[in-house]
mmCIF file of C-alpha atoms in Angstrom:
data_model
loop_
_atom_site.group_PDB
_atom_site.id
_atom_site.type_symbol
_atom_site.label_atom_id
_atom_site.label_comp_id
_atom_site.label_asym_id
_atom_site.label_seq_id
_atom_site.Cartn_x
_atom_site.Cartn_y
_atom_site.Cartn_z
ATOM 1 C CA GLU A 1 0.000 0.000 0.000
ATOM 2 C CA ALA A 2 1.453 3.332 -1.112
ATOM 3 C CA ASP A 3 1.726 6.227 1.331
ATOM 4 C CA ILE A 4 -0.174 8.730 -0.722
ATOM 5 C CA TYR A 5 -3.339 10.294 0.588
ATOM 6 C CA GLN A 6 -6.164 12.272 -0.929
ATOM 7 C CA THR A 7 -8.878 14.237 0.833
ATOM 8 C CA PRO A 8 -11.749 14.455 0.654
ATOM 9 C CA ARG A 9 -12.639 11.080 -0.852
ATOM 10 C CA TYR A 10 -16.053 12.356 -1.915
ATOM 11 C CA LEU A 11 -17.242 15.910 -2.427
ATOM 12 C CA VAL A 12 -20.637 17.222 -3.475
ATOM 13 C CA ILE A 13 -20.673 20.950 -4.012
ATOM 14 C CA GLY A 14 -22.731 23.655 -5.691
ATOM 15 C CA THR A 15 -21.820 25.538 -8.835
ATOM 16 C CA GLY A 16 -19.559 28.530 -8.300
ATOM 17 C CA LYS A 17 -17.896 27.291 -5.124
ATOM 18 C CA LYS A 18 -14.132 27.280 -4.706
ATOM 19 C CA ILE A 19 -12.688 23.877 -3.864
ATOM 20 C CA THR A 20 -9.277 22.469 -3.043
ATOM 21 C CA LEU A 21 -8.455 18.806 -3.407
ATOM 22 C CA GLU A 22 -5.618 17.717 -1.168
ATOM 23 C CA CYS A 23 -2.864 15.260 -2.041
ATOM 24 C CA SER A 24 -0.004 14.313 0.257
ATOM 25 C CA GLN A 25 2.706 11.681 0.071
ATOM 26 C CA THR A 26 5.181 10.590 2.719
ATOM 27 C CA MET A 27 7.631 8.847 0.397
ATOM 28 C CA GLY A 28 9.748 11.905 -0.382
ATOM 29 C CA HIS A 29 8.958 11.634 -4.075
ATOM 30 C CA ASP A 30 9.981 14.545 -6.284
ATOM 31 C CA LYS A 31 7.447 13.931 -9.037
ATOM 32 C CA MET A 32 3.714 14.321 -8.513
ATOM 33 C CA TYR A 33 0.787 14.152 -10.916
ATOM 34 C CA TRP A 34 -2.928 14.903 -11.127
ATOM 35 C CA TYR A 35 -5.156 12.863 -13.420
ATOM 36 C CA GLN A 36 -8.828 13.257 -14.271
ATOM 37 C CA GLN A 37 -10.840 10.112 -14.931
ATOM 38 C CA ASP A 38 -14.479 9.841 -15.964
ATOM 39 C CA PRO A 39 -16.270 6.531 -15.169
ATOM 40 C CA GLY A 40 -15.077 3.706 -17.397
ATOM 41 C CA MET A 41 -12.661 5.954 -19.212
ATOM 42 C CA GLU A 42 -8.925 6.496 -19.453
ATOM 43 C CA LEU A 43 -6.898 8.720 -17.179
ATOM 44 C CA HIS A 44 -5.989 12.144 -18.513
ATOM 45 C CA LEU A 45 -2.977 13.978 -17.105
ATOM 46 C CA ILE A 46 -3.998 17.517 -16.119
ATOM 47 C CA HIS A 47 -1.040 18.730 -14.024
ATOM 48 C CA TYR A 48 2.386 17.529 -12.970
ATOM 49 C CA SER A 49 5.326 18.687 -10.913
ATOM 50 C CA TYR A 50 8.948 17.599 -10.871
ATOM 51 C CA GLY A 51 9.755 19.249 -7.574
ATOM 52 C CA VAL A 52 9.147 22.203 -5.278
ATOM 53 C CA ASN A 53 8.068 25.340 -7.144
ATOM 54 C CA SER A 54 7.744 23.343 -10.383
ATOM 55 C CA THR A 55 4.302 22.908 -11.969
ATOM 56 C CA GLU A 56 3.315 22.107 -15.535
ATOM 57 C CA LYS A 57 0.046 21.641 -17.388
ATOM 58 C CA GLY A 58 -0.709 18.170 -18.629
ATOM 59 C CA ASP A 59 -2.115 16.837 -21.851
ATOM 60 C CA LEU A 60 -5.741 17.651 -21.015
ATOM 61 C CA SER A 61 -6.625 21.288 -20.605
ATOM 62 C CA SER A 62 -8.079 21.999 -17.178
ATOM 63 C CA GLU A 63 -9.418 25.096 -15.448
ATOM 64 C CA SER A 64 -7.866 23.895 -12.214
ATOM 65 C CA THR A 65 -4.585 25.158 -10.791
ATOM 66 C CA VAL A 66 -1.943 23.481 -8.635
ATOM 67 C CA SER A 67 0.881 24.508 -6.349
ATOM 68 C CA ARG A 68 3.957 22.743 -5.007
ATOM 69 C CA ILE A 69 5.324 24.635 -2.038
ATOM 70 C CA ARG A 70 6.384 21.512 -0.160
ATOM 71 C CA THR A 71 7.703 18.238 -1.550
ATOM 72 C CA GLU A 72 4.999 16.178 0.114
ATOM 73 C CA HIS A 73 2.003 18.323 -0.774
ATOM 74 C CA PHE A 74 0.390 18.941 -4.194
ATOM 75 C CA PRO A 75 -3.077 20.520 -3.844
ATOM 76 C CA LEU A 76 -5.421 21.148 -6.769
ATOM 77 C CA THR A 77 -7.781 24.121 -6.727
ATOM 78 C CA LEU A 78 -10.878 24.994 -8.717
ATOM 79 C CA GLU A 79 -11.762 28.662 -8.241
ATOM 80 C CA SER A 80 -15.350 28.271 -9.447
ATOM 81 C CA ALA A 81 -16.683 24.739 -9.743
ATOM 82 C CA ARG A 82 -19.027 23.839 -12.606
ATOM 83 C CA PRO A 83 -21.006 20.670 -13.400
ATOM 84 C CA SER A 84 -18.507 19.941 -16.200
ATOM 85 C CA HIS A 85 -15.867 19.475 -13.481
ATOM 86 C CA THR A 86 -17.713 16.440 -12.142
ATOM 87 C CA SER A 87 -15.235 13.568 -12.340
ATOM 88 C CA GLN A 88 -12.779 11.505 -10.346
ATOM 89 C CA TYR A 89 -9.426 13.134 -9.623
ATOM 90 C CA LEU A 90 -6.438 10.895 -8.987
ATOM 91 C CA CYS A 91 -3.117 12.013 -7.533
ATOM 92 C CA ALA A 92 0.095 10.060 -8.089
ATOM 93 C CA SER A 93 3.790 10.336 -7.293
ATOM 94 C CA SER A 94 7.100 8.811 -8.280
ATOM 95 C CA ASP A 95 10.706 9.389 -7.338
ATOM 96 C CA ALA A 96 13.401 10.669 -9.653
ATOM 97 C CA TYR A 97 14.703 7.207 -10.478
ATOM 98 C CA GLN A 98 11.525 5.122 -10.571
ATOM 99 C CA GLU A 99 9.468 4.826 -13.667
ATOM 100 C CA THR A 100 6.335 3.583 -11.921
ATOM 101 C CA GLN A 101 3.747 5.775 -10.242
ATOM 102 C CA TYR A 102 2.002 5.338 -6.913
ATOM 103 C CA PHE A 103 -1.606 6.432 -6.815
ATOM 104 C CA GLY A 104 -3.831 7.808 -4.111
ATOM 105 C CA PRO A 105 -7.397 6.517 -3.650
ATOM 106 C CA GLY A 106 -8.904 9.404 -5.605
ATOM 107 C CA THR A 107 -11.478 12.122 -4.956
ATOM 108 C CA ARG A 108 -14.898 11.787 -6.519
ATOM 109 C CA LEU A 109 -16.248 15.275 -7.221
ATOM 110 C CA LEU A 110 -19.875 16.014 -8.013
ATOM 111 C CA VAL A 111 -20.769 19.599 -8.875
ATOM 112 C CA LEU A 112 -24.473 20.338 -8.820
ATOM 113 C CA SER B 1 -4.761 10.946 -30.085
ATOM 114 C CA GLN B 2 -4.689 8.090 -27.635
ATOM 115 C CA GLN B 3 -1.394 6.290 -27.228
ATOM 116 C CA GLY B 4 -2.498 3.039 -25.628
ATOM 117 C CA GLU B 5 -5.581 1.109 -26.661
ATOM 118 C CA GLU B 6 -6.558 -2.042 -24.825
ATOM 119 C CA ASP B 7 -8.413 -4.985 -26.262
ATOM 120 C CA PRO B 8 -10.924 -6.360 -25.445
ATOM 121 C CA GLN B 9 -12.854 -3.619 -23.653
ATOM 122 C CA ALA B 10 -14.448 -6.182 -21.343
ATOM 123 C CA LEU B 11 -13.671 -9.769 -20.497
ATOM 124 C CA SER B 12 -15.660 -12.258 -18.442
ATOM 125 C CA ILE B 13 -14.146 -15.594 -17.488
ATOM 126 C CA GLN B 14 -14.599 -18.391 -15.000
ATOM 127 C CA GLU B 15 -12.370 -18.669 -11.953
ATOM 128 C CA GLY B 16 -9.339 -20.797 -12.771
ATOM 129 C CA GLU B 17 -9.211 -19.770 -16.426
ATOM 130 C CA ASN B 18 -6.489 -17.603 -17.910
ATOM 131 C CA ALA B 19 -7.176 -14.006 -18.903
ATOM 132 C CA THR B 20 -5.339 -12.390 -21.783
ATOM 133 C CA MET B 21 -5.496 -8.638 -22.365
ATOM 134 C CA ASN B 22 -3.861 -6.742 -25.196
ATOM 135 C CA CYS B 23 -2.572 -3.225 -25.604
ATOM 136 C CA SER B 24 -1.433 -1.412 -28.739
ATOM 137 C CA TYR B 25 0.382 1.889 -28.887
ATOM 138 C CA LYS B 26 1.550 4.313 -31.543
ATOM 139 C CA THR B 27 4.913 5.903 -30.748
ATOM 140 C CA SER B 28 8.354 4.844 -29.527
ATOM 141 C CA ILE B 29 8.434 4.015 -25.847
ATOM 142 C CA ASN B 30 10.924 3.640 -23.012
ATOM 143 C CA ASN B 31 8.709 1.159 -21.226
ATOM 144 C CA LEU B 32 5.155 -0.098 -20.979
ATOM 145 C CA GLN B 33 3.396 -0.654 -17.680
ATOM 146 C CA TRP B 34 0.228 -2.400 -16.575
ATOM 147 C CA TYR B 35 -1.885 -1.096 -13.723
ATOM 148 C CA ARG B 36 -4.938 -2.437 -11.961
ATOM 149 C CA GLN B 37 -7.851 -0.415 -10.597
ATOM 150 C CA ASN B 38 -10.515 -1.755 -8.306
ATOM 151 C CA SER B 39 -13.869 -0.034 -8.538
ATOM 152 C CA GLY B 40 -13.739 3.519 -7.196
ATOM 153 C CA ARG B 41 -10.100 3.275 -6.118
ATOM 154 C CA GLY B 42 -6.710 4.450 -7.284
ATOM 155 C CA LEU B 43 -4.449 2.477 -9.581
ATOM 156 C CA VAL B 44 -1.914 -0.082 -8.440
ATOM 157 C CA HIS B 45 1.189 -0.835 -10.465
ATOM 158 C CA LEU B 46 1.446 -4.469 -11.576
ATOM 159 C CA ILE B 47 4.412 -4.867 -13.878
ATOM 160 C CA LEU B 48 6.784 -2.872 -16.093
ATOM 161 C CA ILE B 49 8.497 -4.074 -19.249
ATOM 162 C CA ARG B 50 11.243 -2.065 -20.907
ATOM 163 C CA SER B 51 11.530 -1.517 -24.644
ATOM 164 C CA ASN B 52 14.520 -3.873 -24.873
ATOM 165 C CA GLU B 53 12.677 -6.710 -23.104
ATOM 166 C CA ARG B 54 10.344 -9.205 -24.744
ATOM 167 C CA GLU B 55 8.793 -11.020 -21.802
ATOM 168 C CA LYS B 56 8.523 -10.631 -18.057
ATOM 169 C CA HIS B 57 6.932 -12.612 -15.267
ATOM 170 C CA SER B 58 5.663 -11.675 -11.837
ATOM 171 C CA GLY B 59 3.755 -14.303 -9.898
ATOM 172 C CA ARG B 60 0.663 -15.185 -11.953
ATOM 173 C CA LEU B 61 1.327 -12.341 -14.361
ATOM 174 C CA ARG B 62 3.126 -12.639 -17.668
ATOM 175 C CA VAL B 63 3.627 -9.637 -19.924
ATOM 176 C CA THR B 64 5.044 -9.609 -23.429
ATOM 177 C CA LEU B 65 6.152 -6.719 -25.591
ATOM 178 C CA ASP B 66 6.536 -6.640 -29.365
ATOM 179 C CA THR B 67 8.031 -3.288 -30.318
ATOM 180 C CA SER B 68 7.870 -4.091 -34.030
ATOM 181 C CA LYS B 69 4.089 -4.422 -33.768
ATOM 182 C CA LYS B 70 3.824 -1.806 -31.025
ATOM 183 C CA SER B 71 1.802 -4.156 -28.880
ATOM 184 C CA SER B 72 1.836 -5.810 -25.478
ATOM 185 C CA SER B 73 -0.177 -8.504 -23.800
ATOM 186 C CA LEU B 74 -0.888 -9.233 -20.164
ATOM 187 C CA LEU B 75 -1.697 -12.795 -19.171
ATOM 188 C CA ILE B 76 -3.169 -13.595 -15.777
ATOM 189 C CA THR B 77 -3.014 -17.314 -15.128
ATOM 190 C CA ALA B 78 -5.353 -19.289 -12.875
ATOM 191 C CA SER B 79 -7.628 -16.292 -12.351
ATOM 192 C CA ARG B 80 -9.410 -15.683 -9.071
ATOM 193 C CA ALA B 81 -12.571 -13.760 -8.234
ATOM 194 C CA ALA B 82 -10.317 -11.208 -6.521
ATOM 195 C CA ASP B 83 -8.732 -10.427 -9.907
ATOM 196 C CA THR B 84 -11.974 -8.708 -10.919
ATOM 197 C CA ALA B 85 -10.934 -5.123 -11.703
ATOM 198 C CA SER B 86 -10.082 -2.771 -14.537
ATOM 199 C CA TYR B 87 -6.649 -3.144 -16.093
ATOM 200 C CA PHE B 88 -4.822 -0.300 -17.829
ATOM 201 C CA CYS B 89 -1.724 -0.240 -19.951
ATOM 202 C CA ALA B 90 0.385 2.882 -19.761
ATOM 203 C CA THR B 91 3.246 3.895 -21.991
ATOM 204 C CA ASP B 92 6.269 5.948 -21.051
ATOM 205 C CA GLU B 93 6.994 7.571 -24.388
ATOM 206 C CA SER B 94 10.541 8.290 -25.466
ATOM 207 C CA GLY B 95 11.340 11.872 -24.550
ATOM 208 C CA ALA B 96 8.239 12.277 -22.413
ATOM 209 C CA ASN B 97 10.266 12.525 -19.213
ATOM 210 C CA SER B 98 8.391 9.935 -17.180
ATOM 211 C CA LYS B 99 4.912 11.099 -18.072
ATOM 212 C CA LEU B 100 2.627 8.135 -18.651
ATOM 213 C CA THR B 101 -0.153 7.884 -21.221
ATOM 214 C CA PHE B 102 -2.968 5.542 -20.212
ATOM 215 C CA GLY B 103 -5.390 3.547 -22.317
ATOM 216 C CA LYS B 104 -9.132 3.266 -21.651
ATOM 217 C CA GLY B 105 -8.757 0.075 -19.695
ATOM 218 C CA ILE B 106 -10.165 -3.433 -19.790
ATOM 219 C CA THR B 107 -12.861 -4.528 -17.381
ATOM 220 C CA LEU B 108 -12.172 -8.071 -16.203
ATOM 221 C CA SER B 109 -14.868 -10.039 -14.415
ATOM 222 C CA VAL B 110 -13.920 -13.380 -12.907
ATOM 223 C CA ARG B 111 -16.938 -15.486 -12.002
ATOM 224 C CA PRO B 112 -16.590 -17.704 -8.905
#
């Protein structure tokens, strides 16, 4: 079991609200990733970071933003949630030398 | 365009049977990985095969890679009901700096 945590696990929120999805890992990994996954579909990379103060946009355009102030923490923020943001968000990490990624349990977001 | 495409999309077998899942990809890769996802959870890494390898084993898992055909297969032998999950192939493309591209996944159901 990987030491990577996501909170909340489930979130139901109204349109226009600001939300932050938390992701923390205790493995000291430099690389962290955010994926978006709709039910039964593939994962799409939306943000990644190769270390503190490093953030990049992924292959799928997203209105969310991320920050990486500490190695272990990689929060994702939506300033104004919309129903189109309803999805599952998965956080992952890997170290500089590993090619595999460790995933958190995910956050299921429902925007009404 | 999608890098990894799994085949079949869904597979239902009896406990004890072998399950074979296929993945095709489009570009040059450093390695190909298989992940498993139980319903509503994060992904768990199963096995990685590098571009210069042709076959790899891990417990009941056997993965093959044919770079000339840009394809891979995952074989699960002597399947168990607990193997019921979605399985994803992910490619680490050459020059992509450890970013993975995931396929849509294969839903495996193992009937007791």
